[in-house]
Tab-separated table of C-alpha atoms and ligand atoms in Angstrom:
chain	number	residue	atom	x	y	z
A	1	UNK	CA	6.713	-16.843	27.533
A	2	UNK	CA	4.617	-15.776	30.211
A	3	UNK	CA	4.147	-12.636	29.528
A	4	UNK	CA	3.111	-13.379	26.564
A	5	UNK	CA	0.359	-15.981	27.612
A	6	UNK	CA	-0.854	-13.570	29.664
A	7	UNK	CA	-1.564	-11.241	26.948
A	8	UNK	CA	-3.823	-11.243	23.866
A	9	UNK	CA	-3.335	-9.408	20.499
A	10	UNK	CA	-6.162	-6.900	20.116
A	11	UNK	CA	-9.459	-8.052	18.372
A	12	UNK	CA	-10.276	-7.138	14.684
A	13	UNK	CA	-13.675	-6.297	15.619
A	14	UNK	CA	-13.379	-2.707	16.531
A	15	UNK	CA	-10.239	-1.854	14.364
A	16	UNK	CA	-11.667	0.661	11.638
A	17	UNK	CA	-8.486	3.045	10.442
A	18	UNK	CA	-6.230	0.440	9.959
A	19	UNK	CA	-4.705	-0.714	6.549
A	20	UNK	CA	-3.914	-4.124	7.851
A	21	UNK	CA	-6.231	-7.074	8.385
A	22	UNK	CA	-6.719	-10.055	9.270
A	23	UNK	CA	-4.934	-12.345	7.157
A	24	UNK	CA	-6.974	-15.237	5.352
A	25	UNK	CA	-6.740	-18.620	7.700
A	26	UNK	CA	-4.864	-20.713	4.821
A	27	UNK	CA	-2.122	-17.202	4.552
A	28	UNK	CA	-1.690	-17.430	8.582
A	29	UNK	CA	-1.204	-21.576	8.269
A	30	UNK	CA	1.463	-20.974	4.924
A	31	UNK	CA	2.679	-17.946	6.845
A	32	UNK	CA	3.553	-19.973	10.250
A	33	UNK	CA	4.642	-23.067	8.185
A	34	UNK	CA	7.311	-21.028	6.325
A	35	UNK	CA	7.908	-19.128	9.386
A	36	UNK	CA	11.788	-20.179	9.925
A	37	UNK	CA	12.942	-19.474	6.450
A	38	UNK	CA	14.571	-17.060	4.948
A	39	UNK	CA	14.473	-15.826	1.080
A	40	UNK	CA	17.481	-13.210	1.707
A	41	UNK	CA	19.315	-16.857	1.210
A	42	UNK	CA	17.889	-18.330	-1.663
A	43	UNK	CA	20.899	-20.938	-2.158
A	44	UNK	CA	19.449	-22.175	1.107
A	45	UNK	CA	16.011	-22.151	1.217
A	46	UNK	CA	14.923	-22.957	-2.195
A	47	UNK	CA	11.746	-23.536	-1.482
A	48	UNK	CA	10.862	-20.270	-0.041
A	49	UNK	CA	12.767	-18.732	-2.941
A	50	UNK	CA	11.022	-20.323	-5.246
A	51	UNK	CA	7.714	-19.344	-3.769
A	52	UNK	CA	8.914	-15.356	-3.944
A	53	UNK	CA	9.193	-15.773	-7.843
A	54	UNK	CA	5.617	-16.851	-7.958
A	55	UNK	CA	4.497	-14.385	-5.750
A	56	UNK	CA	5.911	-11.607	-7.551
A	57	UNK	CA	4.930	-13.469	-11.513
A	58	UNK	CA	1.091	-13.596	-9.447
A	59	UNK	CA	1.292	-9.641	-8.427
A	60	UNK	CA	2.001	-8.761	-11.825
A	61	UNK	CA	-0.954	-10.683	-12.853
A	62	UNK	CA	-2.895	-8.731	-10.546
A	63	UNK	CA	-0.743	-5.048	-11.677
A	64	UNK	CA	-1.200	-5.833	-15.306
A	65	UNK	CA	2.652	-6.920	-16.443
A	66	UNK	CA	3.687	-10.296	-17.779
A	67	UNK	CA	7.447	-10.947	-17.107
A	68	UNK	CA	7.160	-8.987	-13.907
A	69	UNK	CA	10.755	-8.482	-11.746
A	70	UNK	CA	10.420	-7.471	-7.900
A	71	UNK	CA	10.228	-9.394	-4.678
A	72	UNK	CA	8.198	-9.554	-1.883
A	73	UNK	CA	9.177	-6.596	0.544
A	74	UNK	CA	8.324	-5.802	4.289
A	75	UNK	CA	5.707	-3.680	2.841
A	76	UNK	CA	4.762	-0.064	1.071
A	77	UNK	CA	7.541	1.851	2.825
A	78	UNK	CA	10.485	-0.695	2.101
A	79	UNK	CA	8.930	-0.460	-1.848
A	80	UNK	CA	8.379	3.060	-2.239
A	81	UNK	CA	11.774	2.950	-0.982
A	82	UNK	CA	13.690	1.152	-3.238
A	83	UNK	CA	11.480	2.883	-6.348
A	84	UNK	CA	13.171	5.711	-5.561
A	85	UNK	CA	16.691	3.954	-4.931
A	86	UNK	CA	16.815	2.209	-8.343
A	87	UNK	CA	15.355	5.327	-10.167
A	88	UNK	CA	18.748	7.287	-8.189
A	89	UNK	CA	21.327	4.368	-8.946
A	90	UNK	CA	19.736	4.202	-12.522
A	91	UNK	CA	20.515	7.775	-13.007
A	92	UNK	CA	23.672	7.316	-12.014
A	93	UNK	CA	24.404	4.751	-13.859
A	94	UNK	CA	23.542	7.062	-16.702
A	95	UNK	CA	26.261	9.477	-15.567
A	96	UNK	CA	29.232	6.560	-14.954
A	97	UNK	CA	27.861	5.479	-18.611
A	98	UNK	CA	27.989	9.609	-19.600
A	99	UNK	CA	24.795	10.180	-19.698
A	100	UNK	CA	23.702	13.241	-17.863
A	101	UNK	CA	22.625	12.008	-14.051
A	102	UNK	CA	21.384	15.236	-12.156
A	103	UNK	CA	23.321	16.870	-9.899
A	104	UNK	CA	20.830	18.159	-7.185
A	105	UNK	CA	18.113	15.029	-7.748
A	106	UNK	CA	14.446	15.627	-7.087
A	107	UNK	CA	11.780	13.166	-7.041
A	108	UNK	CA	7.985	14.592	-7.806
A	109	UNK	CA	5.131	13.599	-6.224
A	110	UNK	CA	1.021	15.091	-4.403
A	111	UNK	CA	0.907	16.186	-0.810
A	112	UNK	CA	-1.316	12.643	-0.742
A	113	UNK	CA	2.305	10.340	-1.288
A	114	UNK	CA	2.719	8.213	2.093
A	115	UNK	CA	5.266	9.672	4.520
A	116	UNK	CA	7.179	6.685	3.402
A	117	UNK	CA	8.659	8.652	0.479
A	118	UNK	CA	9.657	11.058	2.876
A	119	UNK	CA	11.787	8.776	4.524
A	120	UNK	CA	12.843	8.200	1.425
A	121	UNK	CA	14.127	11.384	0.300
A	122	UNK	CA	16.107	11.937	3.419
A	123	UNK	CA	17.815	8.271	3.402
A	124	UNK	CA	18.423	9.229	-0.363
A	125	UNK	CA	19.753	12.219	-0.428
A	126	UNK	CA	17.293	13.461	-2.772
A	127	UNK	CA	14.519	16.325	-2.735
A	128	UNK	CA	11.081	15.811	-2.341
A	129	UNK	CA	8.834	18.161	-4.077
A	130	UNK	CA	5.830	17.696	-3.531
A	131	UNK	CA	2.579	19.454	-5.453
A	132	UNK	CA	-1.281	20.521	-4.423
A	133	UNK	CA	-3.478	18.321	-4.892
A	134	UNK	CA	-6.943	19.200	-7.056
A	135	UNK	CA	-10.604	19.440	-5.446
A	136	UNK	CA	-10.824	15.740	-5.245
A	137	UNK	CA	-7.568	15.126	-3.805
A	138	UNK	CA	-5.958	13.876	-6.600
A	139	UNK	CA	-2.440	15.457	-7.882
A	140	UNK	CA	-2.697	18.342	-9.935
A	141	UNK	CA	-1.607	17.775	-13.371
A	142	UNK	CA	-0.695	21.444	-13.790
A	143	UNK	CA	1.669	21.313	-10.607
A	144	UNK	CA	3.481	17.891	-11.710
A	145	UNK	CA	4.440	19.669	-14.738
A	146	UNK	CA	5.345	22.440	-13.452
A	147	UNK	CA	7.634	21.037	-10.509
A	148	UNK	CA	9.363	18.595	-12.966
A	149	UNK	CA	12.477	19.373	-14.333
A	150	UNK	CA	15.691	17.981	-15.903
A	151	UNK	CA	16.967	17.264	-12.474
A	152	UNK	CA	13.471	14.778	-11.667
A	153	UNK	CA	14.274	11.481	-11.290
A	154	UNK	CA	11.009	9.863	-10.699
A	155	UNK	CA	7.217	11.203	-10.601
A	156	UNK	CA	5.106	8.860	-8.134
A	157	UNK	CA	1.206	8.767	-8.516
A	158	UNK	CA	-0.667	6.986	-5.738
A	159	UNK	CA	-3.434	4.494	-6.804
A	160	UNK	CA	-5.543	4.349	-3.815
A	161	UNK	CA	-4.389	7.227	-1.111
A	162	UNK	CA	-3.514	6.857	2.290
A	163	UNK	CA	-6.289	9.518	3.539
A	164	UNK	CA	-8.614	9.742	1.036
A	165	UNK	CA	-8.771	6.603	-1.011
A	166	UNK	CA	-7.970	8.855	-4.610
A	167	UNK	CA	-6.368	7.287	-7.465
A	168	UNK	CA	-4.228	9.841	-9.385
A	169	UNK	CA	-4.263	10.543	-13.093
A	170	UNK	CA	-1.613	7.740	-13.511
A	171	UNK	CA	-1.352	7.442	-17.347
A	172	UNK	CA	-1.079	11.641	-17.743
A	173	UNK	CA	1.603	11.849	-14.345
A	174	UNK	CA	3.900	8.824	-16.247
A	175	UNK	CA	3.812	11.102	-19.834
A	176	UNK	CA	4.929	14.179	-17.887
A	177	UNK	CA	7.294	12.006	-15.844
A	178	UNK	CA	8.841	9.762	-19.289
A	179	UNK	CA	8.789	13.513	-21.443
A	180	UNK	CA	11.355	14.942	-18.774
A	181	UNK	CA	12.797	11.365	-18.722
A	182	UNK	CA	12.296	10.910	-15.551
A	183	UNK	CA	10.818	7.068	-14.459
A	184	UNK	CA	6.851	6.916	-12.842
A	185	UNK	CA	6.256	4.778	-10.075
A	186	UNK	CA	2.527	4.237	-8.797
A	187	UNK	CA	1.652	3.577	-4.780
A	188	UNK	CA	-0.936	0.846	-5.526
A	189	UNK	CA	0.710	-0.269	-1.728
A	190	UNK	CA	-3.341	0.054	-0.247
A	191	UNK	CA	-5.355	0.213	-3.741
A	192	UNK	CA	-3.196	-2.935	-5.503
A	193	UNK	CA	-6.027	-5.598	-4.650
A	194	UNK	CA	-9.172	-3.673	-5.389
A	195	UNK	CA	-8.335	-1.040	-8.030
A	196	UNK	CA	-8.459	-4.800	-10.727
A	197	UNK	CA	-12.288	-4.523	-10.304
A	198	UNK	CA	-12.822	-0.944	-11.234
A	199	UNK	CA	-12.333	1.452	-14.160
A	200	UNK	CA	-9.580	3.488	-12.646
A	201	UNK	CA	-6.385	3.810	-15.277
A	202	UNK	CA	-3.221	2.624	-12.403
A	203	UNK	CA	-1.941	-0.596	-13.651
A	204	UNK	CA	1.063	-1.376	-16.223
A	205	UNK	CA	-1.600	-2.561	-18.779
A	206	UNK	CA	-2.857	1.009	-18.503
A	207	UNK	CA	0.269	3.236	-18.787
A	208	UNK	CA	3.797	3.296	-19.228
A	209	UNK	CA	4.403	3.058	-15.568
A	210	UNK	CA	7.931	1.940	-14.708
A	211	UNK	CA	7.628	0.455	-11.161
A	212	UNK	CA	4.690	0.103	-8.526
A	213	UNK	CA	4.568	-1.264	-4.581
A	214	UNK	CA	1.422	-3.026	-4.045
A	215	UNK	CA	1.183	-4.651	-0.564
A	216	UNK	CA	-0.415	-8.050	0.043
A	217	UNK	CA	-0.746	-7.668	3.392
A	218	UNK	CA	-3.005	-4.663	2.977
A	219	UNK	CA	-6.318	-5.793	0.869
A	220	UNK	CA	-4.550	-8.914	-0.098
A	221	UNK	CA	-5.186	-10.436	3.154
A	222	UNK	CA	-1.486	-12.275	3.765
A	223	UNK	CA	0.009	-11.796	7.310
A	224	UNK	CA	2.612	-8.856	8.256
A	225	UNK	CA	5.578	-8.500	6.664
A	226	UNK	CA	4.366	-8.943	3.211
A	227	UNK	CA	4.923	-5.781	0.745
A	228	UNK	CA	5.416	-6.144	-2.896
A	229	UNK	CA	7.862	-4.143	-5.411
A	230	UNK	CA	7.377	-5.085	-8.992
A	231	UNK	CA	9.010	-3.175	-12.230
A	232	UNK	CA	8.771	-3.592	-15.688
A	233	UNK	CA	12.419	-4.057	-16.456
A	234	UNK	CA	14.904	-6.323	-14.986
A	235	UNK	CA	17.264	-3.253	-14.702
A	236	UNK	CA	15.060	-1.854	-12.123
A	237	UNK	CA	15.843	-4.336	-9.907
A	238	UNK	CA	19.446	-4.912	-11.314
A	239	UNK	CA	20.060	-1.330	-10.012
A	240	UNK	CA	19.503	-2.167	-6.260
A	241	UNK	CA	21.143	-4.994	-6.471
A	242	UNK	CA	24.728	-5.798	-4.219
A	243	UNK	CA	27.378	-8.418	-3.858
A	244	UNK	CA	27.086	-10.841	-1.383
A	245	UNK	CA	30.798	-12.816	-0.849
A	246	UNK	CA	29.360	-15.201	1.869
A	247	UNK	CA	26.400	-16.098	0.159
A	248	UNK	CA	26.135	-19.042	-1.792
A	249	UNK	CA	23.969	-16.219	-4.358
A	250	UNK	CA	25.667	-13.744	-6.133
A	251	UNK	CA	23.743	-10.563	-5.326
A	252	UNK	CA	20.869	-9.389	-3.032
A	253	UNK	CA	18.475	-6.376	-4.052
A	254	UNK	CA	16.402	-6.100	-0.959
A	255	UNK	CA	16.679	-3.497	1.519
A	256	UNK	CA	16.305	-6.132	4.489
A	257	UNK	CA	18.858	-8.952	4.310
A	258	UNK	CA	17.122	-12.154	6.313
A	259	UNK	CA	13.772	-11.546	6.326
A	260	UNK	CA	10.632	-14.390	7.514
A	261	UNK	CA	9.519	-16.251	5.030
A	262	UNK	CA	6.442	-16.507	6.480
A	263	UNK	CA	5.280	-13.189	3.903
A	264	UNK	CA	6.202	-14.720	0.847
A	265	UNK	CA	4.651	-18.040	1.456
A	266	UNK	CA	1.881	-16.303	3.569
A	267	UNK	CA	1.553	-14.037	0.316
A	268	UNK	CA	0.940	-17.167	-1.946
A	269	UNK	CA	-1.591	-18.942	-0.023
A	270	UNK	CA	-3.713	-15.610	0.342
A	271	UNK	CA	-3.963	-14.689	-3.796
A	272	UNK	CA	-4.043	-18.513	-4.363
A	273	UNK	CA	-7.696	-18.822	-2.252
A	274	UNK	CA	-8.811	-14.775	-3.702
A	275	UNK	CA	-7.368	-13.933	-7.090
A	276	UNK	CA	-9.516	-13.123	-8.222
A	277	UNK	CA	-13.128	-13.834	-7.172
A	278	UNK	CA	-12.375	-13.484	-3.420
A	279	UNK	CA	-10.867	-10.449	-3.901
A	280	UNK	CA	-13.757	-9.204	-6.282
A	281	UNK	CA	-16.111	-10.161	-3.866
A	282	UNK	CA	-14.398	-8.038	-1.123
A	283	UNK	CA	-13.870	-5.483	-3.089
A	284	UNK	CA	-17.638	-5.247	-3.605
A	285	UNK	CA	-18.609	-5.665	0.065
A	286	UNK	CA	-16.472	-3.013	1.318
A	287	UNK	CA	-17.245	-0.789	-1.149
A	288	UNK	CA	-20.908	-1.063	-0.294
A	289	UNK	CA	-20.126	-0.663	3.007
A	290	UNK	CA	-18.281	2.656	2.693
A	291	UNK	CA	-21.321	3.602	0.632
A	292	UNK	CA	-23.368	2.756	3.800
A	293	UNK	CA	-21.507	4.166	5.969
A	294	UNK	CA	-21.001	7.624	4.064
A	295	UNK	CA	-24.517	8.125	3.441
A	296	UNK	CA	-25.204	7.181	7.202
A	297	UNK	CA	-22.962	10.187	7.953
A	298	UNK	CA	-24.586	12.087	5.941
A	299	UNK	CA	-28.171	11.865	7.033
A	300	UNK	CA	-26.592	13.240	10.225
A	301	UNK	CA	-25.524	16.062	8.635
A	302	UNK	CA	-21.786	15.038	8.888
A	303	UNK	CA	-20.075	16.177	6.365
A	304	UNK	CA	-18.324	13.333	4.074
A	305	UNK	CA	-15.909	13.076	1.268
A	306	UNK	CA	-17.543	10.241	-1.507
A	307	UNK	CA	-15.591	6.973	-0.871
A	308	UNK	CA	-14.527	6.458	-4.601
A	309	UNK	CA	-12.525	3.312	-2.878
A	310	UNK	CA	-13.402	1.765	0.435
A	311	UNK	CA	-12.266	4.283	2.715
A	312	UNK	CA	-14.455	7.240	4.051
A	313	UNK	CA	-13.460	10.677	5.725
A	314	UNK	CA	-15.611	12.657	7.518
A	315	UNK	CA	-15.767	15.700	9.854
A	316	UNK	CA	-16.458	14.920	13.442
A	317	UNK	CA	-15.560	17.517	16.365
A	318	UNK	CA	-12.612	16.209	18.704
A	319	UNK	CA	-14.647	15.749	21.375
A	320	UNK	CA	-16.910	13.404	19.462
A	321	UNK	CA	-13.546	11.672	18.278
A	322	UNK	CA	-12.165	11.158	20.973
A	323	UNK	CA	-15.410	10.022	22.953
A	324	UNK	CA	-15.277	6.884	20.253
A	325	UNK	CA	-11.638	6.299	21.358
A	326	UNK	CA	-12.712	5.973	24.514
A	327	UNK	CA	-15.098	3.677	23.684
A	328	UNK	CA	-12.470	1.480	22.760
A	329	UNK	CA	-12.931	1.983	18.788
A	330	UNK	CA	-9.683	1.961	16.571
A	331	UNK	CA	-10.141	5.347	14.738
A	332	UNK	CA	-7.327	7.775	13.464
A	333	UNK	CA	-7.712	11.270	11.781
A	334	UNK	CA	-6.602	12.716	8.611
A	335	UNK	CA	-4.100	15.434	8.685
A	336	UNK	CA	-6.783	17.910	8.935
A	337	UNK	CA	-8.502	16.145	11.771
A	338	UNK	CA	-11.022	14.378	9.239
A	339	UNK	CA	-12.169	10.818	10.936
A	340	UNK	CA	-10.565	8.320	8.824
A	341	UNK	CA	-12.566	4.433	8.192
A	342	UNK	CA	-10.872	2.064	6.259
A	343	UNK	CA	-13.169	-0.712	5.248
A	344	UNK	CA	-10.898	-3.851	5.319
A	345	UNK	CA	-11.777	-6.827	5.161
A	346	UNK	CA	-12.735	-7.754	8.447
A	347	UNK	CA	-14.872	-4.746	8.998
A	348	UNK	CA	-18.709	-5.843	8.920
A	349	UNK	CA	-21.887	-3.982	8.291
A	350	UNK	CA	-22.241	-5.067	12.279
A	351	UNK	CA	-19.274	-3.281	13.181
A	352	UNK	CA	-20.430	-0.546	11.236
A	353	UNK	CA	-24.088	0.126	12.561
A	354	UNK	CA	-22.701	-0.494	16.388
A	355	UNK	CA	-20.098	2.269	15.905
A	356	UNK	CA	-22.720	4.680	14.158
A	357	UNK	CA	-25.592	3.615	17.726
A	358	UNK	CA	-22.014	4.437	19.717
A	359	UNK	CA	-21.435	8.069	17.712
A	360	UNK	CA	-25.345	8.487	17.991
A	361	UNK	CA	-25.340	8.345	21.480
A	362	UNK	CA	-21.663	10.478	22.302
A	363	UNK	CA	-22.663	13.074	20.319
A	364	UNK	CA	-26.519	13.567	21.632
B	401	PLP	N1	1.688	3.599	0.650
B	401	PLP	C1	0.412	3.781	0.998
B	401	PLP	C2	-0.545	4.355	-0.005
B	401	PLP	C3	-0.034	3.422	2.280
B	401	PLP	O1	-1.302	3.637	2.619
B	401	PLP	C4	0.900	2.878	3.183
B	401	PLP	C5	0.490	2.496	4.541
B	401	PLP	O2	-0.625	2.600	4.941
B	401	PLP	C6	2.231	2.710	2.780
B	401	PLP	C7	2.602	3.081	1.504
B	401	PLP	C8	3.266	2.133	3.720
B	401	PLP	O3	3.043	0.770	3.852
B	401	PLP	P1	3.702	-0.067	5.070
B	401	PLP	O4	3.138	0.520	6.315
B	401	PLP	O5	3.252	-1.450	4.763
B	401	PLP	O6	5.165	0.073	4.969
């Protein structure tokens, strides 16, 4: 224990690439509450397991699907994951049933997917092909087609990238994806808890989409581990699903087996206090602050890709990057080198105008 008085986690206050958050105070007091419990065993703790089905009937509130199935996973990877598990089992399935399963798989999906489809692929045994993306980042239509084939298993469209903030042409990427009869899953993992306040097309409501990870403890604001996986159909989840002899439950679809049930409950108490005017109200903040922020850039004659969603790139020399490491701000590059903010939650306008005064002054 004493090393760990000694220490202190890191403060949020100069944190500006990162996905996570702070979670809201009532999340961290359900999360350390429900902290000893574990929702792999449902026959034992009920009341945790109960909680899950809410959570998961809540994010498909939020993702546009009544009668939602999923659970609450350890977060975007373990649900991009599993989208691509069920959508392998399902298709073989088909073939036990004689159907036609493929026999050298390939999942679809833009150079923008998360690395956690990579991972994926390789635990799957099934290729990745991935396809340019267009001008604005977002997957080329043209190339999805194209790179689709009797073989594809699942397209995957990301609502809300990892670098750029881009929401994919979901509704077109799930017609391409059904016509080859393949299944669509969307990465909503980051964009889940904003993308309800703005005209983008990514939810179930808006297109035939088969199964989606949306992460609470991204924009939702619920403490680490808290990831969700939601599908339309019970089969999706059916699919994943194993025996489990010395459980008092018959079967367990997750990839973890006891997991903290601090997530699901911490999960709950977040959307309870912000679906969906707290969430609507951060939503607006942040966006306005990337606006800020991107047009502060500019004026410097930095050049800056438009934060469509709360998250702004922008081209800064290395030596200017890493001077603002060094002063202790929590930055991370693109693939290309671009400077990366996320505006999360518990990034202020302060925050903001002291790290532009810190930039001013490395770079003169
Ligand atoms: N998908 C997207 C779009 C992400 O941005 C991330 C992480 O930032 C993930 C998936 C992976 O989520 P996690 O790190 O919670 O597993």
């Amino acid at each position: 224990m004493q090393r760990v008085r000694q220490r202190k986690p890191q403060e949020f206050d100069r944190v500006l690439s990162s996905m996570c958050t702070e979670p809201h105070p009532r999340a961290h007091e359900a999360a350390v509450e429900f902290l000893a419990t574990n929702p792999g065993d449902p026959a034992t703790y009920q009341t945790v397991a109960d909680l899950e089905t809410e959570a998961v009937d809540q994010l498909g509130e939020i993702a546009g699907l009544d009668d939602a199935y999923g659970y609450i996973a350890s977060g975007g990877t373990e649900a991009n994951i599993q989208a691509v598990h069920a959508a392998r089992n399902l298709a073989d399935g088909a073939d036990t049933a004689g159907g036609d399963a493929a026999s050298d798989p390939n999942i679809v999906a833009p150079t923008s997917v998360h690395f956690s489809v990579t991972k994926a692929a390789e635990m799957l045994g099934v290729e990745l092909r991935t396809v340019p993306v267009d001008d604005d980042y977002r997957a080329d239509l043209d190339a999805v087609a194209a790179a689709v084939d009797d073989d594809t298993l699942l397209v995957i469209g990301v609502a809300g990238s990892t670098e750029y903030g881009r929401v994919d042409p979901i509704p077109a990427m799930a017609d391409i994806a059904h016509d080859a009869d393949a299944r669509m899953h969307v990465d909503a993992s980051w964009g889940g808890f904003i993308l309800p306040f703005t005209d983008y097309e990514w939810s179930f409501a808006d297109a035939p989409i088969d199964s989606m990870a949306i992460d609470p403890h991204k924009f939702g604001q619920a403490p680490v581990p808290a990831g969700g996986l939601l599908a339309r159909e019970r089969e999706t989840v059916d699919a994943l699903a194993v025996d489990t002899p010395y459980l008092e439950t018959t079967s367990q679809a997750t990839l973890t087996g006891t997991r903290s049930g601090a997530g699901v409950a911490g999960a709950v108490a977040a959307m309870d206090e912000l679906w969906p005017a707290g969430y609507r109200q951060q939503y607006r903040e942040q966006q306005a602050n990337a606006d800020f922020l991107a047009d502060e850039f500019a004026a410097r004659g930095i050049k800056v890709v438009e934060p469509t969603l709360p998250l702004v790139t922008a081209s800064l020399s290395p030596a200017t990057f890493e001077a603002l490491r060094d002063e202790e701000w929590r930055i991370a590059r693109t693939a290309d080198g671009d400077l990366r903010i996320v505006c999360m939650p518990h990034v202020t306008r302060a925050a903001l105008e002291a790290f532009l005064t810190d930039l001013d002054r490395v770079r003169s």
